PDB file of C-alpha atoms in Angstrom:
ATOM      1  CA  MET B   1      19.569  79.472  84.844  1.00 81.00           C
ATOM      2  CA  ARG B   2      18.602  82.233  87.061  1.00 90.00           C
ATOM      3  CA  ILE B   3      20.154  82.857  90.512  1.00 94.00           C
ATOM      4  CA  LEU B   4      19.281  85.127  93.319  1.00 97.00           C
ATOM      5  CA  ILE B   5      21.984  86.521  95.493  1.00 98.00           C
ATOM      6  CA  ALA B   6      21.001  87.812  98.772  1.00 98.00           C
ATOM      7  CA  GLU B   7      24.189  89.843 100.060  1.00 96.00           C
ATOM      8  CA  ASP B   8      24.632  93.151 101.696  1.00 95.00           C
ATOM      9  CA  ASP B   9      28.447  93.391 101.216  1.00 94.00           C
ATOM     10  CA  GLN B  10      28.325  95.249  97.745  1.00 95.00           C
ATOM     11  CA  VAL B  11      31.768  94.492  96.909  1.00 95.00           C
ATOM     12  CA  LEU B  12      31.460  90.857  97.413  1.00 94.00           C
ATOM     13  CA  ALA B  13      28.015  90.889  95.613  1.00 95.00           C
ATOM     14  CA  ASP B  14      29.535  92.994  92.569  1.00 95.00           C
ATOM     15  CA  GLY B  15      32.256  90.270  92.420  1.00 94.00           C
ATOM     16  CA  LEU B  16      29.709  87.337  92.377  1.00 95.00           C
ATOM     17  CA  LEU B  17      27.510  89.026  89.934  1.00 94.00           C
ATOM     18  CA  ARG B  18      30.575  89.603  87.460  1.00 93.00           C
ATOM     19  CA  SER B  19      31.807  85.898  88.127  1.00 91.00           C
ATOM     20  CA  LEU B  20      28.269  84.240  87.507  1.00 91.00           C
ATOM     21  CA  ARG B  21      27.069  86.420  84.676  1.00 89.00           C
ATOM     22  CA  SER B  22      30.547  85.803  82.763  1.00 86.00           C
ATOM     23  CA  SER B  23      29.361  81.838  83.024  1.00 82.00           C
ATOM     24  CA  GLY B  24      26.269  82.628  81.430  1.00 80.00           C
ATOM     25  CA  TYR B  25      23.666  82.785  84.444  1.00 87.00           C
ATOM     26  CA  ALA B  26      20.709  85.271  84.705  1.00 89.00           C
ATOM     27  CA  VAL B  27      21.801  86.745  88.132  1.00 93.00           C
ATOM     28  CA  ASP B  28      19.595  89.073  90.167  1.00 95.00           C
ATOM     29  CA  GLN B  29      20.973  90.795  93.897  1.00 97.00           C
ATOM     30  CA  VAL B  30      19.281  92.081  96.776  1.00 97.00           C
ATOM     31  CA  SER B  31      20.871  93.460  99.893  1.00 96.00           C
ATOM     32  CA  SER B  32      18.207  92.750 102.617  1.00 97.00           C
ATOM     33  CA  GLY B  33      16.539  89.960 103.769  1.00 97.00           C
ATOM     34  CA  SER B  34      13.156  91.501 103.402  1.00 97.00           C
ATOM     35  CA  GLU B  35      13.983  92.237  99.857  1.00 97.00           C
ATOM     36  CA  ALA B  36      15.119  88.643  99.583  1.00 97.00           C
ATOM     37  CA  ASP B  37      12.057  87.307 101.109  1.00 97.00           C
ATOM     38  CA  ALA B  38       9.877  89.578  98.711  1.00 97.00           C
ATOM     39  CA  ALA B  39      11.646  88.351  95.492  1.00 96.00           C
ATOM     40  CA  LEU B  40      11.645  84.601  96.507  1.00 96.00           C
ATOM     41  CA  ALA B  41       7.764  84.833  96.972  1.00 96.00           C
ATOM     42  CA  SER B  42       7.153  86.906  93.564  1.00 92.00           C
ATOM     43  CA  HIS B  43       9.635  85.230  91.103  1.00 90.00           C
ATOM     44  CA  GLU B  44      11.263  81.841  90.311  1.00 88.00           C
ATOM     45  CA  PHE B  45      14.910  81.111  90.644  1.00 92.00           C
ATOM     46  CA  ASP B  46      16.864  78.173  90.040  1.00 90.00           C
ATOM     47  CA  LEU B  47      19.390  78.763  93.226  1.00 94.00           C
ATOM     48  CA  LEU B  48      19.577  81.150  96.132  1.00 97.00           C
ATOM     49  CA  ILE B  49      22.983  82.533  97.335  1.00 98.00           C
ATOM     50  CA  LEU B  50      22.059  83.531 100.800  1.00 97.00           C
ATOM     51  CA  ASP B  51      24.106  85.722 103.367  1.00 95.00           C
ATOM     52  CA  LEU B  52      22.933  84.920 106.841  1.00 92.00           C
ATOM     53  CA  GLY B  53      23.907  88.329 108.275  1.00 90.00           C
ATOM     54  CA  LEU B  54      21.387  90.318 106.244  1.00 94.00           C
ATOM     55  CA  PRO B  55      19.676  93.632 107.565  1.00 96.00           C
ATOM     56  CA  ARG B  56      16.247  93.780 108.238  1.00 95.00           C
ATOM     57  CA  LEU B  57      15.425  89.982 108.221  1.00 96.00           C
ATOM     58  CA  HIS B  58      18.105  87.289 109.271  1.00 95.00           C
ATOM     59  CA  GLY B  59      19.084  85.059 106.622  1.00 95.00           C
ATOM     60  CA  LEU B  60      17.856  82.072 108.520  1.00 95.00           C
ATOM     61  CA  GLU B  61      14.331  83.483 108.671  1.00 97.00           C
ATOM     62  CA  VAL B  62      14.553  84.101 104.799  1.00 97.00           C
ATOM     63  CA  LEU B  63      15.262  80.382 104.510  1.00 97.00           C
ATOM     64  CA  ARG B  64      12.494  79.195 107.032  1.00 97.00           C
ATOM     65  CA  ARG B  65      10.094  81.476 105.220  1.00 97.00           C
ATOM     66  CA  LEU B  66      11.034  79.958 101.720  1.00 97.00           C
ATOM     67  CA  ARG B  67      10.724  76.298 103.064  1.00 96.00           C
ATOM     68  CA  ALA B  68       7.396  77.166 104.639  1.00 96.00           C
ATOM     69  CA  ARG B  69       5.989  78.289 101.247  1.00 95.00           C
ATOM     70  CA  GLY B  70       6.895  74.927  99.920  1.00 95.00           C
ATOM     71  CA  SER B  71       9.828  75.857  97.656  1.00 94.00           C
ATOM     72  CA  ALA B  72      12.439  73.446  96.766  1.00 92.00           C
ATOM     73  CA  VAL B  73      15.072  75.865  95.165  1.00 93.00           C
ATOM     74  CA  PRO B  74      18.666  74.849  96.165  1.00 94.00           C
ATOM     75  CA  VAL B  75      20.144  77.225  99.005  1.00 96.00           C
ATOM     76  CA  LEU B  76      23.624  77.862  99.278  1.00 96.00           C
ATOM     77  CA  ILE B  77      24.478  79.791 102.554  1.00 95.00           C
ATOM     78  CA  LEU B  78      27.394  82.245 102.909  1.00 91.00           C
ATOM     79  CA  THR B  79      28.477  83.046 106.427  1.00 86.00           C
ATOM     80  CA  ALA B  80      31.288  84.890 108.013  1.00 79.00           C
ATOM     81  CA  ALA B  81      30.640  82.976 111.207  1.00 69.00           C
ATOM     82  CA  ASP B  82      31.299  79.498 110.153  1.00 65.00           C
ATOM     83  CA  SER B  83      30.137  77.776 113.345  1.00 74.00           C
ATOM     84  CA  VAL B  84      28.759  74.335 113.937  1.00 80.00           C
ATOM     85  CA  GLU B  85      25.437  75.827 115.326  1.00 84.00           C
ATOM     86  CA  GLN B  86      24.808  77.919 112.319  1.00 83.00           C
ATOM     87  CA  ARG B  87      25.433  74.934 109.848  1.00 83.00           C
ATOM     88  CA  VAL B  88      23.105  72.866 111.845  1.00 88.00           C
ATOM     89  CA  LYS B  89      20.377  75.530 112.115  1.00 90.00           C
ATOM     90  CA  GLY B  90      20.837  76.117 108.389  1.00 90.00           C
ATOM     91  CA  LEU B  91      20.643  72.381 107.338  1.00 90.00           C
ATOM     92  CA  ASP B  92      17.647  71.821 109.597  1.00 94.00           C
ATOM     93  CA  LEU B  93      15.908  74.732 107.765  1.00 94.00           C
ATOM     94  CA  GLY B  94      16.438  73.152 104.560  1.00 94.00           C
ATOM     95  CA  ALA B  95      19.887  74.537 103.416  1.00 95.00           C
ATOM     96  CA  ASP B  96      21.615  72.684 100.695  1.00 94.00           C
ATOM     97  CA  ASP B  97      25.194  73.815 101.139  1.00 94.00           C
ATOM     98  CA  PHE B  98      27.444  76.216 103.156  1.00 92.00           C
ATOM     99  CA  MET B  99      30.610  78.367 102.106  1.00 91.00           C
ATOM    100  CA  ALA B 100      32.465  80.354 104.896  1.00 89.00           C
ATOM    101  CA  LYS B 101      33.899  83.705 103.921  1.00 88.00           C
ATOM    102  CA  PRO B 102      36.332  84.307 102.785  1.00 88.00           C
ATOM    103  CA  PHE B 103      36.079  81.798  99.702  1.00 90.00           C
ATOM    104  CA  SER B 104      37.441  80.898  96.349  1.00 91.00           C
ATOM    105  CA  LEU B 105      35.244  82.092  93.489  1.00 91.00           C
ATOM    106  CA  GLN B 106      36.177  79.052  91.631  1.00 91.00           C
ATOM    107  CA  GLU B 107      35.047  76.921  94.298  1.00 93.00           C
ATOM    108  CA  LEU B 108      31.876  78.993  94.590  1.00 93.00           C
ATOM    109  CA  GLU B 109      31.137  78.193  90.807  1.00 91.00           C
ATOM    110  CA  ALA B 110      31.672  74.728  91.295  1.00 90.00           C
ATOM    111  CA  ARG B 111      29.255  74.440  93.998  1.00 92.00           C
ATOM    112  CA  VAL B 112      26.855  76.368  92.286  1.00 92.00           C
ATOM    113  CA  ARG B 113      26.876  73.951  89.231  1.00 86.00           C
ATOM    114  CA  ALA B 114      26.731  70.973  91.634  1.00 86.00           C
ATOM    115  CA  LEU B 115      23.545  72.466  93.319  1.00 89.00           C
ATOM    116  CA  THR B 116      21.892  73.404  90.068  1.00 82.00           C
ATOM    117  CA  ARG B 117      22.204  70.006  88.770  1.00 76.00           C
ATOM    118  CA  ARG B 118      21.009  68.562  92.129  1.00 73.00           C
ATOM    119  CA  GLY B 119      17.972  70.861  91.624  1.00 62.00           C
ATOM    120  CA  LEU B 120      17.334  69.403  88.409  1.00 62.00           C
ATOM    121  CA  GLY B 121      17.813  65.811  89.687  1.00 60.00           C
ATOM    122  CA  THR B 122      20.816  64.805  87.878  1.00 61.00           C
ATOM    123  CA  ALA B 123      24.447  64.373  88.915  1.00 56.00           C
ATOM    124  CA  SER B 124      26.153  64.815  85.813  1.00 69.00           C
ATOM    125  CA  ASN B 125      27.543  68.212  84.060  1.00 77.00           C
ATOM    126  CA  VAL B 126      26.603  66.743  80.722  1.00 84.00           C
ATOM    127  CA  ILE B 127      22.747  66.747  79.216  1.00 85.00           C
ATOM    128  CA  LYS B 128      22.171  64.497  76.398  1.00 87.00           C
ATOM    129  CA  HIS B 129      19.297  64.337  73.837  1.00 89.00           C
ATOM    130  CA  GLY B 130      20.077  62.133  70.832  1.00 88.00           C
ATOM    131  CA  PRO B 131      23.080  63.466  69.102  1.00 90.00           C
ATOM    132  CA  LEU B 132      22.774  66.727  70.958  1.00 91.00           C
ATOM    133  CA  THR B 133      25.181  67.031  74.074  1.00 91.00           C
ATOM    134  CA  PHE B 134      25.293  70.176  76.295  1.00 90.00           C
ATOM    135  CA  ASP B 135      28.617  70.708  78.673  1.00 88.00           C
ATOM    136  CA  ALA B 136      27.037  72.823  81.501  1.00 80.00           C
ATOM    137  CA  THR B 137      30.802  73.358  82.946  1.00 76.00           C
ATOM    138  CA  GLY B 138      32.269  74.511  79.777  1.00 81.00           C
ATOM    139  CA  ARG B 139      28.966  75.963  78.549  1.00 84.00           C
ATOM    140  CA  VAL B 140      29.199  74.519  75.084  1.00 90.00           C
ATOM    141  CA  ALA B 141      27.145  72.295  73.162  1.00 92.00           C
ATOM    142  CA  TYR B 142      27.993  69.510  70.345  1.00 93.00           C
ATOM    143  CA  ILE B 143      25.785  67.790  67.777  1.00 91.00           C
ATOM    144  CA  ASN B 144      27.377  64.500  66.613  1.00 89.00           C
ATOM    145  CA  GLU B 145      30.587  65.364  68.756  1.00 90.00           C
ATOM    146  CA  GLN B 146      30.910  68.536  66.553  1.00 91.00           C
ATOM    147  CA  MET B 147      30.953  71.866  68.613  1.00 93.00           C
ATOM    148  CA  VAL B 148      27.972  74.141  67.622  1.00 93.00           C
ATOM    149  CA  GLU B 149      28.870  77.880  67.781  1.00 93.00           C
ATOM    150  CA  LEU B 150      26.188  79.497  69.884  1.00 92.00           C
ATOM    151  CA  SER B 151      25.841  82.872  71.459  1.00 88.00           C
ATOM    152  CA  ALA B 152      25.558  83.245  75.426  1.00 84.00           C
ATOM    153  CA  ARG B 153      21.874  83.900  74.947  1.00 85.00           C
ATOM    154  CA  GLU B 154      21.466  80.823  72.752  1.00 90.00           C
ATOM    155  CA  ILE B 155      23.348  78.722  75.096  1.00 89.00           C
ATOM    156  CA  SER B 156      20.857  79.719  77.863  1.00 86.00           C
ATOM    157  CA  LEU B 157      17.988  78.916  75.836  1.00 90.00           C
ATOM    158  CA  LEU B 158      19.286  75.572  74.891  1.00 92.00           C
ATOM    159  CA  GLU B 159      19.886  74.897  78.296  1.00 87.00           C
ATOM    160  CA  VAL B 160      16.265  75.663  79.454  1.00 87.00           C
ATOM    161  CA  LEU B 161      14.676  73.509  76.684  1.00 91.00           C
ATOM    162  CA  LEU B 162      17.013  70.744  77.226  1.00 89.00           C
ATOM    163  CA  GLN B 163      16.262  70.549  80.872  1.00 83.00           C
ATOM    164  CA  ARG B 164      12.629  70.200  79.827  1.00 86.00           C
ATOM    165  CA  ALA B 165      13.114  68.213  76.928  1.00 88.00           C
ATOM    166  CA  GLY B 166       9.749  66.636  75.872  1.00 90.00           C
ATOM    167  CA  ARG B 167       7.741  69.252  77.755  1.00 91.00           C
ATOM    168  CA  LEU B 168       6.284  72.537  76.687  1.00 93.00           C
ATOM    169  CA  VAL B 169       8.111  75.626  77.588  1.00 92.00           C
ATOM    170  CA  SER B 170       6.013  78.745  77.421  1.00 91.00           C
ATOM    171  CA  LYS B 171       7.449  82.026  76.418  1.00 88.00           C
ATOM    172  CA  ASP B 172       6.897  83.627  79.581  1.00 86.00           C
ATOM    173  CA  GLN B 173       8.827  80.630  81.086  1.00 86.00           C
ATOM    174  CA  LEU B 174      11.647  81.384  78.970  1.00 88.00           C
ATOM    175  CA  VAL B 175      11.669  84.965  79.827  1.00 84.00           C
ATOM    176  CA  ALA B 176      11.697  84.340  83.544  1.00 82.00           C
ATOM    177  CA  ARG B 177      14.506  82.128  83.114  1.00 81.00           C
ATOM    178  CA  LEU B 178      16.805  83.997  80.916  1.00 81.00           C
ATOM    179  CA  CYS B 179      16.238  87.588  81.996  1.00 79.00           C
ATOM    180  CA  GLU B 180      17.293  89.521  85.000  1.00 77.00           C
ATOM    181  CA  TRP B 181      15.034  92.361  86.476  1.00 73.00           C
ATOM    182  CA  GLY B 182      15.281  95.491  84.390  1.00 69.00           C
ATOM    183  CA  GLU B 183      16.156  93.724  81.120  1.00 73.00           C
ATOM    184  CA  GLU B 184      13.358  93.841  78.816  1.00 72.00           C
ATOM    185  CA  VAL B 185      12.969  90.652  76.352  1.00 75.00           C
ATOM    186  CA  SER B 186       9.710  90.644  74.497  1.00 78.00           C
ATOM    187  CA  ASN B 187       8.130  87.752  73.106  1.00 78.00           C
ATOM    188  CA  ASN B 188       9.171  88.694  69.671  1.00 84.00           C
ATOM    189  CA  ALA B 189      12.696  88.552  70.871  1.00 86.00           C
ATOM    190  CA  ILE B 190      12.107  85.036  72.085  1.00 88.00           C
ATOM    191  CA  GLU B 191      10.951  84.143  68.641  1.00 90.00           C
ATOM    192  CA  VAL B 192      14.144  85.307  67.155  1.00 92.00           C
ATOM    193  CA  TYR B 193      16.421  83.440  69.573  1.00 91.00           C
ATOM    194  CA  ILE B 194      14.445  80.277  68.815  1.00 93.00           C
ATOM    195  CA  HIS B 195      14.717  80.880  65.129  1.00 94.00           C
ATOM    196  CA  ARG B 196      18.545  81.503  65.420  1.00 94.00           C
ATOM    197  CA  LEU B 197      18.810  78.279  67.666  1.00 94.00           C
ATOM    198  CA  ARG B 198      16.810  76.299  65.163  1.00 94.00           C
ATOM    199  CA  LYS B 199      19.212  76.797  62.234  1.00 93.00           C
ATOM    200  CA  LYS B 200      22.262  75.705  64.508  1.00 93.00           C
ATOM    201  CA  ILE B 201      20.919  72.469  65.848  1.00 92.00           C
ATOM    202  CA  GLU B 202      18.057  71.286  63.784  1.00 89.00           C
ATOM    203  CA  GLN B 203      20.041  68.552  62.463  1.00 79.00           C
ATOM    204  CA  GLY B 204      18.920  64.831  62.122  1.00 80.00           C
ATOM    205  CA  PRO B 205      16.087  63.929  64.527  1.00 89.00           C
ATOM    206  CA  ILE B 206      16.346  67.196  66.879  1.00 92.00           C
ATOM    207  CA  ARG B 207      13.646  69.570  66.579  1.00 92.00           C
ATOM    208  CA  ILE B 208      12.305  72.707  68.425  1.00 94.00           C
ATOM    209  CA  ALA B 209       8.452  72.229  67.830  1.00 93.00           C
ATOM    210  CA  THR B 210       6.407  75.441  68.240  1.00 92.00           C
ATOM    211  CA  VAL B 211       2.998  74.932  70.050  1.00 87.00           C
ATOM    212  CA  ARG B 212       0.992  77.783  68.663  1.00 84.00           C
ATOM    213  CA  GLY B 213       0.150  80.458  71.188  1.00 79.00           C
ATOM    214  CA  LEU B 214       1.582  78.353  74.033  1.00 87.00           C
ATOM    215  CA  GLY B 215       5.458  77.920  73.587  1.00 92.00           C
ATOM    216  CA  TYR B 216       8.110  75.393  72.562  1.00 94.00           C
ATOM    217  CA  CYS B 217       9.178  71.935  73.279  1.00 94.00           C
ATOM    218  CA  LEU B 218      12.674  70.231  72.443  1.00 93.00           C
ATOM    219  CA  GLU B 219      11.769  67.027  70.625  1.00 92.00           C
ATOM    220  CA  LYS B 220      13.689  64.187  69.187  1.00 86.00           C
ATOM    221  CA  ILE B 221      11.857  62.554  66.047  1.00 80.00           C
ATOM    222  CA  ALA B 222      11.867  59.143  65.810  1.00 67.00           C
ATOM    223  CA  ALA B 223      13.629  57.610  62.458  1.00 56.00           C
TER     224      ALA B 223
END
């Protein structure tokens, strides 16, 4: 899961970055509306956390441009002015949720989980694929109800494959979903992560199929 934080209060932004990264998300941050608009136009994200009072371009204008481009990425708005008028404007422009500052990081993380589930079209924290189960809240995976020991990178990789189970996921898509700006992850590194993940989850009918030259697909082989 890749999240963009658009927040000009660096102390708050640093707290959000630490909290969300510790939960296993890939997180990027910008501090102005113009930077947010440019990032959203050129990169794919699973969630936008948007402060309204951004310099150089107001948060509502960032949101308006995002929706005008046809993007359906979930948007959580942060605002110091929790007025009905601002909430109405934001909702009319396509915001999904609001949080008034100050707020609890625990509550924000819960809302992030809810919005990312909504973006995937599911209401559950649990993703199942045959005997394989992934708990998005606890960031743990199980096979036949036995917990599988996975690294943070393997967990993130499995989550992306599960969200697109039965569909091809290219190496470029994996890099885009797993990596933050400035983080160098080569296609060879993706192959290594896939190899390690296979050794841990390919039990019974679960397989990560390689589509040569194109990418990977999480499959469930019929008995």
